[in-house]
Coordinates of C-alpha atoms and ligand atoms in Angstrom, one line a residue:
X1 CA 104.9 77.2 28.4
X2 CA 104.4 73.5 28.9
X3 CA 104.4 71.8 32.0
X4 CA 102.9 68.7 34.0
X5 CA 105.2 67.8 36.6
X6 CA 102.1 67.9 39.7
X7 CA 98.7 66.5 40.1
X8 CA 97.1 69.8 39.8
X9 CA 98.3 70.1 36.0
X10 CA 95.9 72.0 34.1
X11 CA 92.7 69.8 33.1
X12 CA 94.8 66.6 34.2
X13 CA 97.0 67.3 31.0
X14 CA 99.0 70.2 31.8
X15 CA 99.4 73.9 32.0
X16 CA 99.9 75.9 28.4
X17 CA 98.7 78.9 29.6
X18 CA 99.5 80.1 33.3
X19 CA 100.3 77.2 35.9
X20 CA 97.8 76.9 38.3
X21 CA 100.2 77.0 40.8
X22 CA 101.0 80.8 39.9
X23 CA 103.6 79.9 37.4
X24 CA 104.1 82.5 34.7
X25 CA 105.0 81.5 31.4
X26 CA 108.2 83.3 31.8
X27 CA 108.9 81.7 34.8
X28 CA 108.0 78.1 33.3
X29 CA 110.0 78.7 30.4
X30 CA 112.9 79.8 32.5
X31 CA 112.9 76.7 34.5
X32 CA 112.8 74.7 31.2
X33 CA 116.1 76.5 30.1
X34 CA 117.5 75.5 34.0
X35 CA 116.6 72.2 33.7
X36 CA 117.9 72.0 30.1
X37 CA 121.1 73.8 31.4
X38 CA 122.1 71.5 34.4
X39 CA 121.8 68.3 32.2
X40 CA 124.5 70.6 30.4
X41 CA 126.6 70.7 34.0
X42 CA 125.8 66.6 34.9
X43 CA 127.6 65.9 31.4
X44 CA 130.7 67.9 32.4
X45 CA 130.6 67.0 35.6
X46 CA 130.4 63.6 34.7
X47 CA 133.9 64.1 32.3
X48 CA 135.0 65.4 35.5
X49 CA 134.5 62.9 37.4
X50 CA 135.7 60.4 34.6
X51 CA 138.7 62.3 34.7
X52 CA 139.9 62.6 38.4
X53 CA 138.7 66.0 38.8
X54 CA 136.6 67.2 41.8
X55 CA 132.9 67.7 40.9
X56 CA 131.9 69.6 44.2
X57 CA 130.8 72.5 43.1
X58 CA 128.8 70.9 40.0
X59 CA 127.2 68.4 42.2
X60 CA 125.7 71.0 44.6
X61 CA 124.7 72.9 41.6
X62 CA 122.8 70.4 40.3
X63 CA 120.6 69.1 43.1
X64 CA 120.4 73.0 44.0
X65 CA 118.9 73.8 40.3
X66 CA 116.6 70.8 40.2
X67 CA 115.4 71.7 43.5
X68 CA 114.6 75.4 42.1
X69 CA 112.8 73.7 39.5
X70 CA 110.2 72.2 41.9
X71 CA 106.3 72.7 42.0
X72 CA 105.8 75.9 44.6
X73 CA 109.6 76.4 45.2
X74 CA 110.8 79.1 42.6
X75 CA 108.6 82.2 41.4
X76 CA 111.5 84.5 41.3
X77 CA 112.8 84.8 37.4
X78 CA 115.7 87.0 38.2
X79 CA 117.2 84.5 40.4
X80 CA 116.3 81.7 37.9
X81 CA 118.3 83.5 35.3
X82 CA 121.5 83.9 37.5
X83 CA 121.4 80.1 38.3
X84 CA 121.3 79.0 34.3
X85 CA 124.4 81.8 33.9
X86 CA 125.7 80.6 37.4
X87 CA 125.0 76.9 35.1
X88 CA 127.2 78.4 32.2
X89 CA 130.2 79.5 34.1
X90 CA 130.7 76.1 36.0
X91 CA 130.3 74.0 32.5
X92 CA 132.9 76.7 31.4
X93 CA 135.1 75.6 34.6
X94 CA 134.8 72.5 34.2
X95 CA 135.7 72.6 30.4
X96 CA 138.9 74.6 31.0
X97 CA 140.3 71.9 32.8
X98 CA 139.4 69.1 30.2
X99 CA 139.8 68.1 27.1
X100 CA 136.6 67.9 25.8
X101 CA 135.3 65.5 23.2
X102 CA 134.6 66.8 19.7
X103 CA 131.0 66.5 19.9
X104 CA 128.7 67.1 23.0
X105 CA 124.9 67.5 23.8
X106 CA 124.2 70.8 22.6
X107 CA 122.6 71.5 26.8
X108 CA 126.7 71.4 27.6
X109 CA 128.0 73.6 24.8
X110 CA 124.8 75.9 24.4
X111 CA 125.3 79.5 25.8
X112 CA 122.5 82.1 25.5
X113 CA 123.9 85.7 25.2
X114 CA 121.1 87.2 27.0
X115 CA 117.0 86.9 28.4
X116 CA 115.8 87.1 24.4
X117 CA 118.5 84.4 23.5
X118 CA 117.3 82.9 26.8
X119 CA 113.5 82.6 26.1
X120 CA 113.3 81.6 22.8
X121 CA 115.6 78.9 23.0
X122 CA 113.8 77.6 25.6
X123 CA 110.4 77.2 23.8
X124 CA 112.7 74.6 21.9
X125 CA 113.9 72.5 24.5
X126 CA 110.4 72.1 26.8
X127 CA 108.6 68.6 27.3
X128 CA 106.9 68.8 24.0
X129 CA 110.1 68.8 22.0
X130 CA 110.8 64.9 22.8
X131 CA 107.8 63.6 20.1
X132 CA 107.5 60.1 21.7
X133 CA 104.8 60.0 24.3
X134 CA 106.1 57.1 26.1
X135 CA 110.1 58.3 25.9
X136 CA 108.5 61.6 27.1
X137 CA 106.7 59.9 29.6
X138 CA 109.9 58.0 31.1
X139 CA 112.3 61.1 31.1
X140 CA 109.8 62.9 32.6
X141 CA 109.0 60.6 35.5
X142 CA 112.7 59.9 36.0
X143 CA 113.6 63.7 36.1
X144 CA 110.8 64.1 38.4
X145 CA 112.2 61.4 40.7
X146 CA 115.5 63.5 40.2
X147 CA 114.0 66.8 41.6
X148 CA 112.6 65.3 44.7
X149 CA 115.8 63.6 45.3
X150 CA 117.7 66.6 45.2
X151 CA 115.3 68.5 47.1
X152 CA 115.8 65.4 50.0
X153 CA 119.8 65.1 48.9
X154 CA 119.8 69.8 49.7
X155 CA 118.3 69.3 52.9
X156 CA 120.7 66.6 53.9
X157 CA 124.1 68.3 52.6
X158 CA 123.2 71.9 54.6
X159 CA 123.1 69.6 57.7
X160 CA 127.0 68.3 57.0
X161 CA 125.8 64.9 55.4
X162 CA 126.4 63.4 51.8
X163 CA 126.2 60.4 50.1
X164 CA 128.9 60.5 46.4
X165 CA 126.6 57.9 44.7
X166 CA 123.7 60.0 44.9
X167 CA 125.1 62.3 43.0
X168 CA 126.7 60.0 40.6
X169 CA 123.2 58.3 39.9
X170 CA 121.6 62.2 39.5
X171 CA 124.1 62.9 37.0
X172 CA 124.1 59.2 35.1
X173 CA 119.8 59.5 34.8
X174 CA 120.4 63.7 33.5
X175 CA 122.6 62.6 30.9
X176 CA 120.1 59.9 30.0
X177 CA 117.4 61.9 29.5
X178 CA 119.5 64.2 27.2
X179 CA 120.0 60.9 24.7
X180 CA 117.6 61.2 21.7
X181 CA 117.9 57.8 20.5
X182 CA 117.5 56.1 23.7
X183 CA 114.7 53.4 24.2
X184 CA 111.9 53.2 26.6
X185 CA 113.8 49.8 27.6
X186 CA 116.7 51.4 28.4
X187 CA 115.2 54.1 30.7
X188 CA 112.3 51.8 32.8
X189 CA 115.7 50.3 34.5
X190 CA 116.9 53.9 35.2
X191 CA 113.3 55.3 36.5
X192 CA 113.4 52.0 38.9
X193 CA 117.3 52.9 39.8
X194 CA 116.2 56.3 40.8
X195 CA 114.1 54.1 43.7
X196 CA 116.6 53.0 44.9
X197 CA 118.4 56.0 45.4
X198 CA 114.6 57.4 46.3
X199 CA 115.7 55.0 49.6
X200 CA 119.0 55.9 50.4
X201 CA 118.6 59.7 50.3
X202 CA 115.7 59.5 52.0
X203 CA 118.3 57.4 54.9
X204 CA 120.7 60.2 54.4
X205 CA 118.4 62.4 55.4
X206 CA 117.0 60.3 58.3
X207 CA 120.4 60.3 59.5
X208 CA 121.2 63.8 58.8
X209 CA 118.1 64.9 60.7
X210 CA 118.2 62.0 63.8
X211 CA 122.0 62.6 64.5
X212 CA 121.2 66.4 64.2
X213 CA 118.4 67.0 66.5
X214 CA 117.7 63.3 67.9
X215 CA 115.1 60.8 67.3
X216 CA 111.4 62.2 66.7
X217 CA 109.3 61.2 69.5
X218 CA 106.1 61.5 70.7
X219 CA 104.8 65.1 71.3
X220 CA 102.1 67.1 71.7
X221 CA 101.7 70.4 69.8
X222 CA 100.3 73.3 70.4
X223 CA 98.3 74.7 67.8
X224 CA 96.7 77.9 69.7
X225 CA 99.2 81.1 69.5
X226 CA 100.9 83.1 72.2
X227 CA 100.9 86.7 73.2
X228 CA 104.5 87.6 71.5
X229 CA 104.6 88.5 67.8
X230 CA 106.1 86.2 66.0
X231 CA 107.7 84.7 63.0
X232 CA 106.5 81.8 60.9
X233 CA 108.6 79.0 59.3
X234 CA 107.5 77.2 56.0
X235 CA 109.2 74.4 54.3
X236 CA 111.0 71.3 55.1
X237 CA 115.1 72.6 56.4
X238 CA 115.7 71.8 59.8
X239 CA 118.9 73.4 59.6
X240 CA 117.3 76.8 59.3
X241 CA 114.7 76.3 61.6
X242 CA 117.8 75.9 64.1
X243 CA 119.1 78.7 63.4
X244 CA 116.5 81.0 63.1
X245 CA 115.5 79.3 66.7
X246 CA 119.4 80.6 67.4
X247 CA 118.7 84.2 66.4
X248 CA 115.9 84.5 68.1
X249 CA 116.5 83.6 71.8
X250 CA 116.0 86.6 74.2
X251 CA 114.4 89.0 71.2
X252 CA 110.8 89.0 73.2
X253 CA 110.0 87.0 68.8
X254 CA 108.3 83.8 68.8
X255 CA 108.6 80.9 66.4
X256 CA 105.8 78.8 65.1
X257 CA 105.8 76.5 62.3
X258 CA 103.5 75.8 59.1
X259 CA 102.8 73.0 57.4
X260 CA 105.9 70.5 56.4
X261 CA 107.7 71.9 59.1
X262 CA 104.9 71.0 61.9
X263 CA 107.1 68.0 62.4
X264 CA 110.6 69.9 64.0
X265 CA 108.4 70.0 67.4
X266 CA 109.1 66.2 67.3
X267 CA 112.8 66.2 67.3
X268 CA 113.8 66.5 71.1
X269 CA 117.0 69.5 70.3
X270 CA 114.3 71.8 69.2
X271 CA 112.2 71.4 72.7
X272 CA 115.1 73.3 75.0
X273 CA 114.0 76.9 73.1
X274 CA 111.1 78.2 75.3
X275 CA 109.9 80.4 71.9
X276 CA 109.5 77.3 70.1
X277 CA 105.8 78.0 70.5
X278 CA 103.6 75.4 68.4
X279 CA 102.1 75.2 64.5
X280 CA 99.7 77.8 63.5
X281 CA 97.6 76.7 60.5
X282 CA 97.1 73.6 58.3
X283 CA 98.5 72.7 54.4
X284 CA 100.3 75.0 52.2
X285 CA 97.2 76.0 50.1
X286 CA 95.4 77.4 53.2
X287 CA 98.0 80.0 53.3
X288 CA 96.4 82.6 51.7
X289 CA 94.0 83.0 55.0
X290 CA 96.3 81.7 57.6
X291 CA 98.9 84.6 56.5
X292 CA 97.0 87.0 56.8
X293 CA 95.8 86.6 60.2
X294 CA 99.3 85.6 61.2
X295 CA 100.4 89.0 61.5
X296 CA 103.7 88.3 61.5
X297 CA 107.3 87.8 59.5
X298 CA 106.7 84.5 57.3
X299 CA 110.3 82.6 56.3
X300 CA 109.9 80.2 53.5
X301 CA 112.6 77.8 53.9
X302 CA 111.2 75.4 50.7
X303 CA 108.1 74.6 48.7
X304 CA 104.8 75.4 48.6
X305 CA 104.4 79.2 48.0
X306 CA 101.2 80.2 46.3
X307 CA 101.6 83.6 44.9
X308 CA 101.0 86.1 48.2
X309 CA 98.6 88.8 48.2
X310 CA 99.5 91.7 48.1
X311 CA 98.0 92.4 51.9
X312 CA 100.7 90.0 53.0
X313 CA 103.4 89.8 50.7
X314 CA 106.2 92.3 52.3
X315 CA 106.1 89.9 55.3
X316 CA 107.0 87.0 53.2
X317 CA 110.3 86.2 53.0
X318 CA 112.6 83.3 51.4
X319 CA 115.4 81.6 51.7
X320 CA 117.8 78.1 50.0
X321 CA 116.1 77.2 46.8
X322 CA 112.8 79.4 47.2
X323 CA 111.9 82.4 46.0
X324 CA 109.4 84.8 44.7
X325 CA 110.0 88.1 43.1
X326 CA 109.7 91.0 44.9
X327 CA 110.0 89.1 48.7
X328 CA 113.2 89.6 50.4
X329 CA 115.7 86.5 49.9
X330 CA 117.7 85.5 53.1
X331 CA 121.1 84.9 51.6
X332 CA 123.3 81.4 51.5
X333 CA 125.6 80.3 54.7
X334 CA 128.9 81.7 53.8
X335 CA 132.0 80.2 55.2
X336 CA 130.2 78.3 57.3
X337 CA 128.9 81.1 59.2
X338 CA 124.8 80.7 60.0
X339 CA 122.5 82.7 57.9
X340 CA 121.6 86.2 59.2
X341 CA 117.3 86.1 59.4
X342 CA 118.0 89.7 61.5
X343 CA 116.1 91.4 59.2
X344 CA 113.1 88.6 59.6
X345 CA 113.3 89.5 63.6
X346 CA 113.3 92.8 62.9
X347 CA 110.4 93.0 61.0
X348 CA 108.4 90.5 63.6
X349 CA 109.3 92.8 66.5
X350 CA 106.4 95.7 64.4
X351 CA 104.3 93.2 64.4
X352 CA 101.2 92.1 66.0
X353 CA 101.1 88.4 67.4
X354 CA 99.3 86.4 65.7
X355 CA 95.2 86.3 66.0
X356 CA 94.5 82.9 67.3
X357 CA 92.8 80.5 64.2
X358 CA 92.4 77.7 66.4
X359 CA 93.3 76.3 70.1
X360 CA 94.1 72.8 71.6
X361 CA 96.8 70.4 70.4
X362 CA 98.1 67.7 67.6
X363 CA 100.2 64.6 68.3
X364 CA 102.8 63.4 66.3
X365 CA 106.4 61.8 66.5
X366 CA 105.9 58.7 65.5
X367 CA 108.9 57.9 63.5
X368 CA 110.6 54.4 63.1
X369 CA 112.7 54.9 66.7
X370 CA 109.7 55.7 68.6
X371 CA 107.8 53.3 66.6
X372 CA 110.0 50.8 67.7
X373 CA 109.9 51.5 70.9
X374 CA 106.4 50.5 71.1
X375 CA 106.7 47.7 68.5
X376 CA 105.2 45.2 71.6
X377 CA 102.3 47.1 71.8
X378 CA 101.6 47.5 68.2
X379 CA 102.6 43.9 67.4
X380 CA 99.9 42.8 70.6
X381 CA 97.2 44.8 69.2
X382 CA 97.4 42.9 66.1
X383 CA 97.8 39.7 67.3
X384 CA 94.8 40.0 69.2
X385 CA 92.6 41.5 66.5
X386 CA 92.2 44.8 67.7
X387 CA 94.0 46.5 65.0
X388 CA 92.8 45.2 61.4
X389 CA 95.0 47.1 59.1
X390 CA 97.1 50.0 58.7
X391 CA 96.6 52.6 56.4
X392 CA 99.6 54.1 54.7
X393 CA 98.2 57.7 54.0
X394 CA 100.8 59.9 53.3
X395 CA 102.1 62.4 50.6
X396 CA 100.6 65.5 50.1
X397 CA 97.7 67.5 49.7
X398 CA 96.7 70.1 47.4
X399 CA 93.9 72.7 46.9
X400 CA 91.5 70.8 45.3
X401 CA 87.9 70.1 46.4
X402 CA 88.6 66.4 45.6
X403 CA 91.0 65.9 48.1
X404 CA 88.1 66.0 50.7
X405 CA 88.1 62.2 49.6
X406 CA 91.0 61.8 51.8
X407 CA 88.9 63.8 55.2
X408 CA 86.2 61.3 54.3
X409 CA 88.0 58.2 53.6
X410 CA 90.0 58.6 57.3
X411 CA 86.8 59.1 59.0
X412 CA 84.9 56.3 57.6
X413 CA 87.8 54.1 58.1
X414 CA 86.4 51.1 60.6
X415 CA 87.3 51.7 64.2
X416 CA 90.4 48.8 64.3
X417 CA 92.1 50.3 61.5
X418 CA 95.2 53.5 61.8
X419 CA 96.8 55.4 59.8
X420 CA 100.2 55.6 59.2
X421 CA 101.2 59.2 57.7
X422 CA 103.4 61.2 56.5
X423 CA 103.9 65.1 54.6
X424 CA 101.4 67.5 54.3
X425 CA 98.6 64.8 53.2
X426 CA 97.8 64.6 57.0
X427 CA 96.3 68.2 57.3
X428 CA 93.1 66.7 56.0
X429 CA 92.2 64.3 59.0
X430 CA 94.7 64.9 61.8
X431 CA 92.1 67.6 63.2
X432 CA 89.7 65.0 63.4
X433 CA 88.6 63.0 66.6
X434 CA 89.2 59.5 65.5
X435 CA 90.5 58.1 68.8
X436 CA 93.1 55.4 69.7
X437 CA 93.1 51.6 70.2
X438 CA 94.4 50.4 73.5
X439 CA 96.3 53.9 74.1
X440 CA 97.9 53.6 70.1
X441 CA 96.5 56.8 68.2
X442 CA 94.5 56.0 65.3
X443 CA 96.5 58.6 63.3
X444 CA 100.3 58.2 63.8
X445 CA 102.6 60.8 62.2
X446 CA 106.1 60.3 61.2
X447 CA 106.8 63.5 59.9
X448 CA 107.3 65.0 56.9
X449 CA 107.0 63.5 53.2
X450 CA 110.9 62.4 53.6
X451 CA 110.1 60.1 56.6
X452 CA 107.8 58.2 54.7
X453 CA 111.0 56.6 55.5
X454 CA 109.8 55.8 58.6
X455 CA 107.0 54.4 57.5
X456 CA 108.9 51.9 55.3
X457 CA 111.4 50.8 58.1
X458 CA 108.6 50.6 60.6
X459 CA 106.9 47.9 57.7
X460 CA 110.4 46.4 57.1
X461 CA 110.5 45.5 60.8
X462 CA 106.7 45.0 61.2
X463 CA 107.5 42.1 58.6
X464 CA 110.6 40.5 60.9
X465 CA 108.4 40.1 63.6
X466 CA 105.8 38.3 61.9
X467 CA 108.1 36.5 59.9
X468 CA 106.3 37.2 56.8
X469 CA 108.8 36.8 53.4
X470 CA 107.1 39.6 51.6
X471 CA 106.5 43.1 52.7
X472 CA 103.0 42.7 51.0
X473 CA 101.8 39.8 53.1
X474 CA 101.5 42.6 56.0
X475 CA 97.8 44.2 57.2
X476 CA 99.2 47.4 55.1
X477 CA 97.2 49.3 52.6
X478 CA 98.7 51.9 50.6
X479 CA 96.8 55.0 49.9
X480 CA 99.2 57.8 49.0
X481 CA 97.7 61.5 47.7
X482 CA 100.8 63.1 45.8
X483 CA 100.7 66.9 44.5
X484 CA 104.5 67.6 43.5
X485 CA 107.7 65.8 43.0
X486 CA 108.9 65.0 46.4
X487 CA 105.7 62.5 46.3
X488 CA 107.1 60.6 43.1
X489 CA 111.0 60.1 44.3
X490 CA 108.7 58.7 47.6
X491 CA 106.5 56.0 45.3
X492 CA 109.5 55.4 43.1
X493 CA 111.3 54.5 47.0
X494 CA 108.7 52.5 47.7
X495 CA 108.4 50.6 44.5
X496 CA 112.1 49.9 45.4
X497 CA 111.1 48.4 48.5
X498 CA 108.5 46.0 46.4
X499 CA 105.3 47.4 47.6
X500 CA 102.9 46.8 45.4
X501 CA 99.4 48.0 45.3
X502 CA 99.9 51.6 46.0
X503 CA 97.0 53.4 45.7
X504 CA 97.4 56.6 44.0
X505 CA 95.1 59.7 44.0
X506 CA 93.4 62.2 43.8
X507 CA 94.3 61.4 40.5
X508 CA 96.9 59.4 38.5
X509 CA 99.6 61.5 37.2
X510 CA 99.5 63.8 33.7
X511 CA 103.1 62.8 32.4
X512 CA 102.1 58.5 32.5
X513 CA 101.6 58.3 29.0
X514 CA 99.3 55.1 28.6
X515 CA 101.4 52.8 27.9
X516 CA 104.0 54.0 30.8
X517 CA 101.3 53.8 33.1
X518 CA 100.1 50.5 31.9
X519 CA 103.9 49.4 33.0
X520 CA 103.2 50.7 36.4
X521 CA 99.9 48.8 36.7
X522 CA 100.6 45.7 35.9
X523 CA 104.0 45.2 37.1
X524 CA 103.1 47.2 40.6
X525 CA 99.3 46.9 40.9
X526 CA 99.7 50.6 41.2
X527 CA 95.3 51.6 41.3
X528 CA 93.4 54.7 41.3
X529 CA 91.3 55.3 44.1
X530 CA 87.3 55.3 43.1
X531 CA 84.8 56.2 46.4
X532 CA 85.0 56.1 50.1
X533 CA 82.8 53.3 50.2
X534 CA 84.0 51.2 47.4
X535 CA 87.7 52.1 48.6
X536 CA 86.6 51.0 52.2
X537 CA 84.9 47.6 50.5
X538 CA 87.4 47.0 48.0
X539 CA 90.8 47.3 50.7
X540 CA 89.7 47.5 54.2
X541 CA 86.6 45.1 55.5
Ligands
LIG601 FE1 100.9 73.3 36.3 FE2 101.5 72.2 38.5 FE3 103.4 72.7 36.4 FE4 102.3 74.4 38.1 S1 103.8 72.7 38.5 S2 102.6 75.1 36.0 S3 100.2 73.8 38.5 S4 101.8 71.1 36.1
LIG602 FE1 103.4 69.7 50.8 FE2 104.3 71.3 49.2 FE3 104.5 67.6 48.8 FE4 106.8 67.6 51.7 S1 105.2 71.0 51.7 S2 104.4 67.0 50.9 S3 102.8 69.2 48.5

């Protein structure tokens, strides 16, 4: 195996023995082959589209398969194996409808006959099979952007919102990664175009979420516990949450959010459910402690899964693109019918209520619609000097000790700064007593990582209000923490919007070759973090 797609890549280079995330070589290699097969599906799907054939099934397959390979989403080798076979079947279906060209890339032709063949093939087509390190770097940067895009696209799709142009771009970009003779000059524009579609997919998901569940509003979320047995729902998929809430009505089972599901509380439509009690715990990597004390079943709708301990593994359920061998997987919707969560609900009834690990509440819901309603107050605070700078601290959290930087940074920021956040990065500081500025909380949480879109909308609105030419003239500093590939698409989206001088940490991606890193630094002013004192001195004061 070789994988370097996330921030925790071993030794800052890549995982080659076992994933720091817990991914086994078997799963890693199968994921490589799944990605390869998906490229073949993209080739056939493009041929289909060129010939007026319906490609819906192939397009849905592509986003689902890409999502499965995201960090911490799916560790289930059987599921990945099935997905590879499904990819072969979809390729064959399209092939049967087309006069196939004589020469096609191997990914569109190759069929492993059994698991042994899958294993040996996967060793030939992994990341390191691309020899030139700059081409490899650009192809992987593009691929990781596509993975993030696919995840957001799938959530929107689940709510009935689609944009065929996004699928067309994913196809085009995946096909580009199969080209052995493609140059850096050809790949770089595709990477930047990926950012354009990153904005589009986040806008689509924003539309899907807000049209389905209303606009997020300022909300105080309980972080204590009630007395009933309960289900903990994690991940990002709001359609799954809605169906779970519906199915738990009148059962005596409560529902709590974990990690990236916290922002669901900000949506008006979910407030009508009295058994939607609060948020339990913190960011994804704390789950090995928090799931023990939660006592009830846990439902993963997406990443981030940490390989579960034996003590609670039987309480872990997965659905959608997520999966873990030995845990029950809740099947997809069939014929427009909701998923069936009855097994999870029945399980919860036999469990004790959650053990309290903290109490009180946290405030969030500052997505674009809500912030724009407060625009006058915000603008006045900037004009009067009460707010000197906004600091975007969006992105991901992770388990490494060096992320304590973000807690310290938030704590040490001058009191006339406001943190804008989205994603699970917020758990590093969202329970600190940072106070407010004239009624504006010093941490404004817009929502999930995809709600970084909200932060961009807010920035663009402020640019308009202050009549500025350039988004970079705003008093906004970007200190973004990344971990997995959704953060990659968020970063590319911000670059597309013209944002410069984004600081990225806790470390720069292992998949950036020195030359590609140099291009990003020279063109966009991307920087690394140093110490809290230095960074505050250089960026804020
Ligand atoms: Fe390593 Fe991250 Fe890949 Fe897991 S996803 S194998 S931790 S680089
Ligand atoms: Fe978090 Fe995995 Fe990235 Fe959606 S849940 S932000 S790390």
